[in-house]
Short mmCIF file of C-alpha atoms and ligand atoms in Angstrom, two decimals:
data_model
loop_
_atom_site.label_atom_id
_atom_site.label_comp_id
_atom_site.label_asym_id
_atom_site.label_seq_id
_atom_site.Cartn_x
_atom_site.Cartn_y
_atom_site.Cartn_z
CA UNK A 18 -1.20 176.02 26.22
CA UNK A 19 -3.15 173.43 28.03
CA UNK A 20 -6.41 172.00 26.72
CA UNK A 21 -8.30 173.86 29.34
CA UNK A 22 -7.02 177.19 28.33
CA UNK A 23 -7.54 176.54 24.67
CA UNK A 24 -11.04 175.32 25.39
CA UNK A 25 -11.86 178.39 27.44
CA UNK A 26 -10.61 180.64 24.68
CA UNK A 27 -12.88 179.29 21.95
CA UNK A 28 -15.62 176.85 23.09
CA UNK A 29 -19.29 177.15 24.31
CA UNK A 30 -20.46 174.18 26.32
CA UNK A 31 -24.03 172.70 26.67
CA UNK A 32 -25.95 173.33 29.74
CA UNK A 33 -23.24 175.38 31.32
CA UNK A 34 -23.11 178.80 32.84
CA UNK A 35 -19.45 179.51 31.81
CA UNK A 36 -19.16 182.43 34.21
CA UNK A 37 -19.71 180.34 37.43
CA UNK A 38 -19.04 176.82 36.32
CA UNK A 39 -15.69 175.12 37.30
CA UNK A 40 -13.37 174.39 34.53
CA UNK A 41 -14.21 171.29 32.40
CA UNK A 42 -12.16 168.19 32.73
CA UNK A 43 -10.02 167.59 29.62
CA UNK A 44 -10.56 163.91 28.75
CA UNK A 45 -7.91 162.38 26.43
CA UNK A 46 -9.09 158.63 26.26
CA UNK A 47 -11.70 156.15 27.42
CA UNK A 48 -11.48 152.47 28.29
CA UNK A 49 -14.31 150.37 29.53
CA UNK A 50 -16.25 152.12 32.11
CA UNK A 51 -13.46 154.62 32.77
CA UNK A 52 -12.36 157.94 31.30
CA UNK A 53 -8.78 159.39 31.52
CA UNK A 54 -7.74 162.95 31.88
CA UNK A 55 -4.76 164.64 30.51
CA UNK A 56 -2.90 163.85 33.75
CA UNK A 57 -3.74 160.21 33.69
CA UNK A 58 -6.25 160.49 36.37
CA UNK A 59 -9.25 158.05 35.95
CA UNK A 60 -12.96 158.67 36.39
CA UNK A 61 -15.51 155.97 36.64
CA UNK A 62 -18.32 157.04 34.31
CA UNK A 63 -21.43 156.50 36.49
CA UNK A 64 -23.76 158.30 33.99
CA UNK A 65 -22.65 156.60 30.83
CA UNK A 66 -21.79 159.86 29.28
CA UNK A 67 -25.29 161.40 29.32
CA UNK A 68 -26.89 157.87 29.31
CA UNK A 69 -25.49 156.89 25.84
CA UNK A 70 -22.74 154.46 26.55
CA UNK A 71 -23.64 150.73 26.88
CA UNK A 72 -20.64 148.58 26.32
CA UNK A 73 -17.92 150.97 27.63
CA UNK A 74 -15.57 153.54 26.07
CA UNK A 75 -13.35 152.45 23.25
CA UNK A 76 -15.17 149.17 22.80
CA UNK A 77 -13.15 147.28 20.20
CA UNK A 78 -16.07 145.45 18.53
CA UNK A 79 -18.03 148.59 17.79
CA UNK A 80 -14.78 150.58 16.85
CA UNK A 81 -13.73 147.91 14.32
CA UNK A 82 -17.14 147.85 12.80
CA UNK A 83 -17.13 151.60 12.25
CA UNK A 84 -13.72 151.40 10.70
CA UNK A 85 -14.68 148.67 8.33
CA UNK A 86 -17.89 150.47 7.38
CA UNK A 87 -15.91 153.65 6.79
CA UNK A 88 -13.68 151.88 4.35
CA UNK A 89 -16.66 150.67 2.47
CA UNK A 90 -19.34 153.34 2.47
CA UNK A 91 -19.12 156.36 4.90
CA UNK A 92 -22.39 158.01 3.68
CA UNK A 93 -24.92 158.38 0.89
CA UNK A 94 -28.17 160.41 1.16
CA UNK A 95 -31.05 158.50 2.12
CA UNK A 96 -33.77 159.80 -0.25
CA UNK A 97 -33.73 157.52 -3.34
CA UNK A 98 -30.77 155.40 -2.07
CA UNK A 99 -30.54 152.71 0.60
CA UNK A 100 -27.78 150.43 2.13
CA UNK A 101 -27.34 147.25 4.09
CA UNK A 102 -26.27 148.77 7.44
CA UNK A 103 -29.70 150.66 7.71
CA UNK A 104 -31.66 147.58 6.58
CA UNK A 105 -29.88 145.27 8.82
CA UNK A 106 -30.18 147.37 11.81
CA UNK A 107 -33.89 147.70 11.52
CA UNK A 108 -34.41 143.94 10.73
CA UNK A 109 -32.43 143.16 13.84
CA UNK A 110 -34.32 145.70 15.98
CA UNK A 111 -37.61 144.36 14.75
CA UNK A 112 -36.92 140.96 16.31
CA UNK A 113 -37.16 142.47 19.91
CA UNK A 114 -39.84 144.94 19.22
CA UNK A 115 -43.63 144.26 19.57
CA UNK A 116 -45.03 143.11 16.28
CA UNK A 117 -47.06 146.28 15.55
CA UNK A 118 -43.62 148.18 15.31
CA UNK A 119 -43.09 147.78 11.63
CA UNK A 120 -41.67 150.91 10.08
CA UNK A 121 -38.48 152.70 10.86
CA UNK A 122 -37.59 156.37 10.10
CA UNK A 123 -34.06 157.53 10.78
CA UNK A 124 -32.75 160.82 12.28
CA UNK A 125 -29.90 162.04 14.31
CA UNK A 126 -30.60 162.46 17.98
CA UNK A 127 -33.29 162.08 20.65
CA UNK A 128 -34.79 165.53 19.94
CA UNK A 129 -35.02 164.83 16.21
CA UNK A 130 -36.52 161.41 16.94
CA UNK A 131 -39.22 163.28 18.88
CA UNK A 132 -39.79 165.92 16.28
CA UNK A 133 -40.38 163.33 13.69
CA UNK A 134 -42.78 161.50 15.97
CA UNK A 135 -44.74 164.76 16.64
CA UNK A 136 -44.89 165.65 13.01
CA UNK A 137 -45.76 162.16 11.97
CA UNK A 138 -48.64 162.09 14.50
CA UNK A 139 -50.07 165.45 13.35
CA UNK A 140 -49.80 164.63 9.69
CA UNK A 141 -51.28 161.07 10.09
CA UNK A 142 -54.42 162.78 11.19
CA UNK A 143 -54.24 165.56 8.52
CA UNK A 144 -53.76 163.02 5.84
CA UNK A 145 -57.17 161.54 6.86
CA UNK A 146 -58.81 165.05 6.91
CA UNK A 147 -58.77 165.22 10.76
CA UNK A 148 -57.08 168.67 11.09
CA UNK A 149 -58.92 169.35 14.26
CA UNK A 150 -56.38 166.97 16.10
CA UNK A 151 -53.70 169.67 16.52
CA UNK A 152 -53.18 169.46 20.29
CA UNK A 153 -50.60 167.19 22.11
CA UNK A 154 -50.46 165.99 25.75
CA UNK A 155 -47.61 164.98 27.80
CA UNK A 156 -46.77 164.59 31.53
CA UNK A 157 -45.67 167.25 33.79
CA UNK A 158 -41.87 167.19 34.10
CA UNK A 159 -41.43 165.26 30.83
CA UNK A 160 -38.31 166.10 28.96
CA UNK A 161 -38.05 165.22 25.16
CA UNK A 162 -35.15 167.36 23.95
CA UNK A 163 -34.25 170.94 23.10
CA UNK A 164 -35.59 171.53 19.55
CA UNK A 165 -38.84 173.48 19.48
CA UNK A 166 -41.26 170.74 19.12
CA UNK A 167 -39.58 168.74 21.73
CA UNK A 168 -39.43 171.66 23.86
CA UNK A 169 -43.27 172.28 23.40
CA UNK A 170 -44.17 168.78 24.65
CA UNK A 171 -41.53 169.18 27.46
CA UNK A 172 -42.70 172.66 28.36
CA UNK A 173 -43.39 171.70 32.14
CA UNK A 174 -39.77 170.23 32.51
CA UNK A 175 -38.46 173.63 33.70
CA UNK A 176 -35.69 173.64 30.94
CA UNK A 177 -37.43 175.78 28.42
CA UNK A 178 -39.40 178.43 30.26
CA UNK A 179 -38.02 181.33 28.25
CA UNK A 180 -39.39 179.92 25.15
CA UNK A 181 -42.88 179.23 26.11
CA UNK A 182 -44.51 181.93 23.72
CA UNK A 183 -43.35 179.96 20.74
CA UNK A 184 -44.93 176.56 21.74
CA UNK A 185 -47.97 174.92 20.19
CA UNK A 186 -50.76 173.60 22.27
CA UNK A 187 -49.67 171.07 24.78
CA UNK A 188 -51.45 170.08 27.99
CA UNK A 189 -49.26 168.45 30.61
CA UNK A 190 -50.96 166.05 32.98
CA UNK A 191 -49.82 165.78 36.59
CA UNK A 192 -47.19 163.12 37.01
CA UNK A 193 -47.41 160.97 40.11
CA UNK A 194 -43.60 160.22 40.53
CA UNK A 195 -43.90 157.39 42.86
CA UNK A 196 -41.41 154.78 44.13
CA UNK A 197 -41.40 151.42 45.91
CA UNK A 198 -42.85 151.76 49.38
CA UNK A 199 -44.25 155.15 48.44
CA UNK A 200 -47.24 155.37 50.96
CA UNK A 201 -49.00 157.92 48.72
CA UNK A 202 -48.91 156.08 45.53
CA UNK A 203 -52.56 155.39 45.11
CA UNK A 204 -53.51 159.09 45.92
CA UNK A 205 -51.12 160.61 43.57
CA UNK A 206 -52.13 158.20 40.79
CA UNK A 207 -55.84 158.95 41.37
CA UNK A 208 -55.30 162.70 41.20
CA UNK A 209 -53.38 162.36 38.00
CA UNK A 210 -56.07 160.08 36.56
CA UNK A 211 -58.79 162.56 37.45
CA UNK A 212 -57.05 165.53 35.74
CA UNK A 213 -56.44 163.48 32.73
CA UNK A 214 -60.04 162.52 32.37
CA UNK A 215 -61.29 166.03 32.95
CA UNK A 216 -59.15 167.32 30.14
CA UNK A 217 -60.05 164.37 27.70
CA UNK A 218 -63.84 164.92 28.24
CA UNK A 219 -63.41 168.33 26.63
CA UNK A 220 -60.48 168.02 24.21
CA UNK A 221 -60.34 164.19 23.53
CA UNK A 222 -61.14 164.59 19.80
CA UNK A 223 -58.70 167.59 19.35
CA UNK A 224 -55.58 165.55 20.47
CA UNK A 225 -53.23 164.21 17.94
CA UNK A 226 -50.91 162.30 20.38
CA UNK A 227 -49.86 161.85 24.01
CA UNK A 228 -46.14 161.60 24.52
CA UNK A 229 -44.72 159.55 27.42
CA UNK A 230 -41.44 158.58 28.80
CA UNK A 231 -42.44 155.10 29.87
CA UNK A 232 -41.79 154.16 33.49
CA UNK A 233 -39.05 156.65 34.25
CA UNK A 234 -38.79 160.38 33.38
CA UNK A 235 -35.11 161.02 32.96
CA UNK A 236 -34.06 164.60 32.96
CA UNK A 237 -36.77 165.73 35.44
CA UNK A 238 -34.91 163.54 38.05
CA UNK A 239 -35.26 159.75 37.33
CA UNK A 240 -38.95 159.99 38.45
CA UNK A 241 -40.74 156.63 38.21
CA UNK A 242 -44.41 155.45 37.93
CA UNK A 243 -45.95 151.98 38.17
CA UNK A 244 -46.71 150.06 34.98
CA UNK A 245 -50.33 149.69 36.30
CA UNK A 246 -50.62 153.49 36.29
CA UNK A 247 -49.46 153.85 32.76
CA UNK A 248 -51.75 151.12 31.55
CA UNK A 249 -54.74 153.01 32.94
CA UNK A 250 -53.61 156.19 31.36
CA UNK A 251 -52.86 154.61 27.99
CA UNK A 252 -56.15 152.70 27.81
CA UNK A 253 -58.11 155.85 28.94
CA UNK A 254 -56.26 158.02 26.24
CA UNK A 255 -56.70 155.43 23.49
CA UNK A 256 -60.43 155.29 24.10
CA UNK A 257 -60.53 158.82 22.53
CA UNK A 258 -58.59 157.66 19.50
CA UNK A 259 -55.53 159.58 20.52
CA UNK A 260 -52.07 158.18 19.44
CA UNK A 261 -49.52 157.04 21.95
CA UNK A 262 -45.88 158.09 21.54
CA UNK A 263 -43.27 156.39 23.76
CA UNK A 264 -39.99 158.31 24.11
CA UNK A 265 -37.62 155.52 24.93
CA UNK A 266 -34.59 157.74 24.07
CA UNK A 267 -33.31 157.33 27.69
CA UNK A 268 -35.11 154.03 28.64
CA UNK A 269 -34.22 152.01 25.60
CA UNK A 270 -31.65 149.29 25.14
CA UNK A 271 -32.07 147.59 28.60
CA UNK A 272 -31.62 150.70 30.74
CA UNK A 273 -34.64 149.67 32.79
CA UNK A 274 -33.78 145.98 32.76
CA UNK A 275 -35.74 144.96 29.65
CA UNK A 276 -34.96 145.74 26.11
CA UNK A 277 -37.61 148.46 26.24
CA UNK A 278 -39.51 149.92 29.15
CA UNK A 279 -42.68 149.23 27.23
CA UNK A 280 -42.28 145.43 27.78
CA UNK A 281 -42.90 146.14 31.51
CA UNK A 282 -45.70 148.45 30.72
CA UNK A 283 -47.34 145.78 28.59
CA UNK A 284 -48.56 148.35 26.17
CA UNK A 285 -47.20 149.02 22.67
CA UNK A 286 -47.22 152.72 21.42
CA UNK A 287 -48.17 153.96 17.97
CA UNK A 288 -44.90 155.71 17.72
CA UNK A 289 -41.57 154.85 19.39
CA UNK A 290 -38.52 157.23 19.71
CA UNK A 291 -35.00 155.67 20.24
CA UNK A 292 -31.60 157.27 20.28
CA UNK A 293 -28.80 157.43 22.93
CA UNK A 294 -27.99 153.78 23.53
CA UNK A 295 -28.88 152.83 19.94
CA UNK A 296 -25.14 153.14 18.83
CA UNK A 297 -23.88 152.03 22.22
CA UNK A 298 -22.67 155.70 22.59
CA UNK A 299 -20.38 155.88 19.73
CA UNK A 300 -22.21 157.99 16.99
CA UNK A 301 -25.37 160.23 17.00
CA UNK A 302 -28.23 158.24 15.41
CA UNK A 303 -32.01 158.05 16.18
CA UNK A 304 -35.14 156.06 15.03
CA UNK A 305 -38.83 156.91 15.08
CA UNK A 306 -40.48 153.60 14.76
CA UNK A 307 -44.20 153.22 13.86
CA UNK A 308 -47.03 150.97 12.90
CA UNK A 309 -48.12 149.79 9.46
CA UNK A 310 -51.38 151.78 9.77
CA UNK A 311 -49.60 155.08 10.24
CA UNK A 312 -47.03 154.31 7.55
CA UNK A 313 -49.94 153.61 5.13
CA UNK A 314 -51.74 156.86 6.03
CA UNK A 315 -48.85 158.64 4.13
CA UNK A 316 -49.19 156.47 1.03
CA UNK A 317 -50.86 158.52 -1.83
CA UNK A 318 -50.45 159.77 -5.37
CA UNK A 319 -50.37 163.22 -3.74
CA UNK A 320 -46.71 164.00 -2.91
CA UNK A 321 -47.82 166.38 -0.25
CA UNK A 322 -49.12 163.51 1.82
CA UNK A 323 -45.63 162.11 2.00
CA UNK A 324 -43.64 162.74 5.12
CA UNK A 325 -41.62 165.62 3.84
CA UNK A 326 -38.94 165.39 6.54
CA UNK A 327 -35.22 164.46 6.65
CA UNK A 328 -31.77 165.39 7.54
CA UNK A 329 -28.46 165.37 5.73
CA UNK A 330 -27.14 162.41 7.69
CA UNK A 331 -30.31 160.38 7.83
CA UNK A 332 -29.34 156.72 8.33
CA UNK A 333 -25.61 157.30 8.28
CA UNK A 334 -23.96 154.00 7.49
CA UNK A 335 -21.31 154.44 10.17
CA UNK A 336 -24.03 155.08 12.87
CA UNK A 337 -26.07 152.06 11.53
CA UNK A 338 -22.87 149.86 11.61
CA UNK A 339 -22.07 151.05 15.17
CA UNK A 340 -25.78 150.30 16.16
CA UNK A 341 -25.70 146.82 14.58
CA UNK A 342 -22.56 145.86 16.59
CA UNK A 343 -23.86 147.48 19.78
CA UNK A 344 -27.14 145.57 19.39
CA UNK A 345 -25.44 142.09 18.87
CA UNK A 346 -23.39 142.77 21.98
CA UNK A 347 -26.47 143.74 23.94
CA UNK A 348 -28.03 140.47 23.00
CA UNK A 349 -25.09 138.41 24.37
CA UNK A 350 -25.65 136.40 27.55
CA UNK A 351 -22.60 138.13 29.28
CA UNK A 352 -24.09 141.55 28.72
CA UNK A 353 -27.59 140.37 30.01
CA UNK A 354 -25.99 138.92 32.98
CA UNK A 355 -24.07 142.13 33.76
CA UNK A 356 -27.39 144.14 33.44
CA UNK A 357 -28.86 141.88 36.18
CA UNK A 358 -25.80 142.07 38.47
CA UNK A 359 -25.88 146.03 38.21
CA UNK A 360 -29.44 145.99 39.44
CA UNK A 361 -28.44 143.70 42.38
CA UNK A 362 -25.52 146.00 43.28
CA UNK A 363 -27.82 149.13 43.06
CA UNK A 364 -30.41 147.50 45.35
CA UNK A 365 -27.67 146.57 48.06
CA UNK A 366 -26.03 149.92 47.62
CA UNK A 367 -29.11 152.06 47.92
CA UNK A 368 -30.37 149.99 50.78
CA UNK A 369 -27.09 150.45 52.72
CA UNK A 370 -27.26 154.09 52.09
CA UNK A 371 -30.78 154.39 53.42
CA UNK A 372 -29.85 152.43 56.57
CA UNK A 373 -26.72 154.53 57.25
CA UNK A 374 -28.55 157.83 56.60
CA UNK A 375 -32.29 157.33 56.96
CA UNK A 376 -32.93 161.05 57.52
CA UNK A 377 -31.08 162.19 54.39
CA UNK A 378 -31.67 159.61 51.70
CA UNK A 379 -35.10 160.18 50.49
CA UNK A 380 -37.25 158.38 47.76
CA UNK A 381 -34.80 155.57 46.97
CA UNK A 382 -35.57 153.90 43.69
CA UNK A 383 -34.01 151.26 41.42
CA UNK A 384 -35.18 150.32 37.95
CA UNK A 385 -32.94 147.94 36.06
CA UNK A 386 -29.47 149.73 35.60
CA UNK A 387 -30.71 152.97 37.02
CA UNK A 388 -30.56 153.87 40.71
CA UNK A 389 -31.71 157.20 42.15
CA UNK A 390 -32.38 158.91 45.52
CA UNK A 391 -32.87 162.52 46.73
CA UNK A 392 -30.74 164.44 49.15
CA UNK A 393 -32.24 167.23 51.32
CA UNK A 394 -30.62 170.19 49.73
CA UNK A 395 -29.08 171.09 46.32
CA UNK A 396 -26.07 172.32 48.15
CA UNK A 397 -25.45 168.82 49.48
CA UNK A 398 -25.78 167.40 45.99
CA UNK A 399 -23.31 169.95 44.55
CA UNK A 400 -20.72 169.11 47.12
CA UNK A 401 -21.19 165.42 46.56
CA UNK A 402 -20.73 165.88 42.77
CA UNK A 403 -17.55 167.94 43.30
CA UNK A 404 -16.07 165.43 45.92
CA UNK A 405 -16.92 162.44 43.94
CA UNK A 406 -15.14 163.86 40.92
CA UNK A 407 -12.10 164.47 42.97
CA UNK A 408 -12.35 160.85 44.14
CA UNK A 409 -12.61 159.64 40.61
CA UNK A 410 -16.33 159.15 40.26
CA UNK A 411 -18.30 160.91 37.51
CA UNK A 412 -21.80 161.70 38.54
CA UNK A 413 -24.01 164.48 37.28
CA UNK A 414 -27.07 164.91 39.72
CA UNK A 415 -30.22 166.72 38.72
CA UNK A 416 -31.38 169.09 41.25
CA UNK A 417 -31.68 167.22 44.55
CA UNK A 418 -31.64 163.79 42.79
CA UNK A 419 -28.41 161.71 42.67
CA UNK A 420 -28.56 159.00 40.21
CA UNK A 421 -26.14 156.21 38.89
CA UNK A 422 -26.60 154.75 35.44
CA UNK A 423 -23.33 153.04 34.49
CA UNK A 424 -22.26 151.34 31.28
CA UNK A 425 -23.06 147.72 31.28
CA UNK A 426 -19.51 146.59 31.32
CA UNK A 427 -18.94 148.04 34.75
CA UNK A 428 -17.51 145.34 37.06
CA UNK A 429 -19.67 144.56 40.26
CA UNK A 430 -16.50 145.31 42.32
CA UNK A 431 -16.21 148.87 40.81
CA UNK A 432 -19.83 149.64 41.29
CA UNK A 433 -19.85 148.25 44.85
CA UNK A 434 -16.67 150.41 45.59
CA UNK A 435 -18.43 153.47 44.16
CA UNK A 436 -21.34 153.08 46.63
CA UNK A 437 -18.72 152.85 49.43
CA UNK A 438 -17.09 156.16 48.23
CA UNK A 439 -20.45 157.82 47.97
CA UNK A 440 -21.35 156.68 51.54
CA UNK A 441 -18.14 158.09 53.01
CA UNK A 442 -18.53 161.32 51.18
CA UNK A 443 -22.11 161.68 52.37
CA UNK A 444 -21.23 160.79 55.99
CA UNK A 445 -18.33 163.24 56.09
CA UNK A 446 -20.59 166.05 54.66
C1 PLP B 528 -36.34 160.93 27.21
C2 PLP B 528 -35.54 161.88 26.30
N1 PLP B 528 -35.98 162.25 25.11
C3 PLP B 528 -35.23 163.02 24.28
C4 PLP B 528 -34.09 163.45 24.69
C5 PLP B 528 -33.22 164.42 23.77
O1 PLP B 528 -32.14 163.62 23.34
P1 PLP B 528 -30.89 164.40 22.56
O2 PLP B 528 -30.19 165.05 23.70
O3 PLP B 528 -30.20 163.35 22.00
O4 PLP B 528 -31.39 165.34 21.61
C6 PLP B 528 -33.54 163.16 26.04
C7 PLP B 528 -32.27 163.55 26.35
O5 PLP B 528 -31.82 163.50 27.53
C8 PLP B 528 -34.22 162.31 26.73
O6 PLP B 528 -33.83 161.97 28.01
#
């Protein structure tokens, strides 16, 4: 029996309509930016395996660190116990985070980082007797994960419509979704700010927190906004005492060119969610980072004022060791140079596509290691995805949005060649 037939007999895949979807590709190994199937065919991973992989598949430094850690201490529960990998990781991350980011709470994935952030924000207010702050705000199209709280704040993403009746009170503000050379940028931003203000006037003192994917919404189609717009939103929201949560699950760890997108926004949140690139794509791990003020609001002789939240694998030492190794690699000059050259190749590749197909490539945009554009129809996008896979390129478009978000170890030659292949596939469509 092949891997595919064994898979089809027993497995249920995420985000997949099994009845109509083509068979999955059985991957047997990965090396650098490439994945290999059971027949030895290679696929250049242009989406970093759902945006998690930073330094390539099978990276030896991270693999060895996990192995060494596994021989020393694979896990211990994190209530009442602690360990060096968790402490070291947070100490290291603190060096690149803004000063107010002082306290680190571990969980397992992006969704749980968001759940912890939402609960933390609500309880922060409750612990101070402000139980009227029970509403949340987010941006239209924001995606924050698939657990119930994360779905509630991502209710307008289109992914969770069936579950609406279970959601707590969330208001989604219109999202401008602008790009360089967008002629309507000012009008879109103005509309959004107007709607924001109208809502705040009536409900500003009932809102616990506003959750934002800074600079770029991922799952809703790599949709960007200008830093100056976010600054106005954040300053406005803060004037009502509302907490700001940055969901940097996708944008963190240099995806947008800086360690965190918030550096370009020039605003520090009250709560920060990190996952995906945290371990370089090796193990599931997440962090919800917050300020001393929020942490201190949970200190009391009353145990009910503690943050009574946790997971069996909280701060798993293997994940922490992988994250330490990944972060060290990320700081190396070579990695930082590669991140810059990915951006240059993206800009050249997207510009060429626009010149060659001016009527078909819409809303081109590049931010750090992420490039995206729209095609006129979903059919074109689906065809491109299938033909790219046959040509050895792994892309996973979102609706009409095609995006490229490679591991940082990809060579400029391989990325340039990918653009040439995509050009040819689009021209021959
Ligand atoms: C911005 C953002 N937040 C949260 C999540 C949820 O992360 P996870 O899939 O690890 O639960 C995602 C996943 O794509 C994301 O892009």
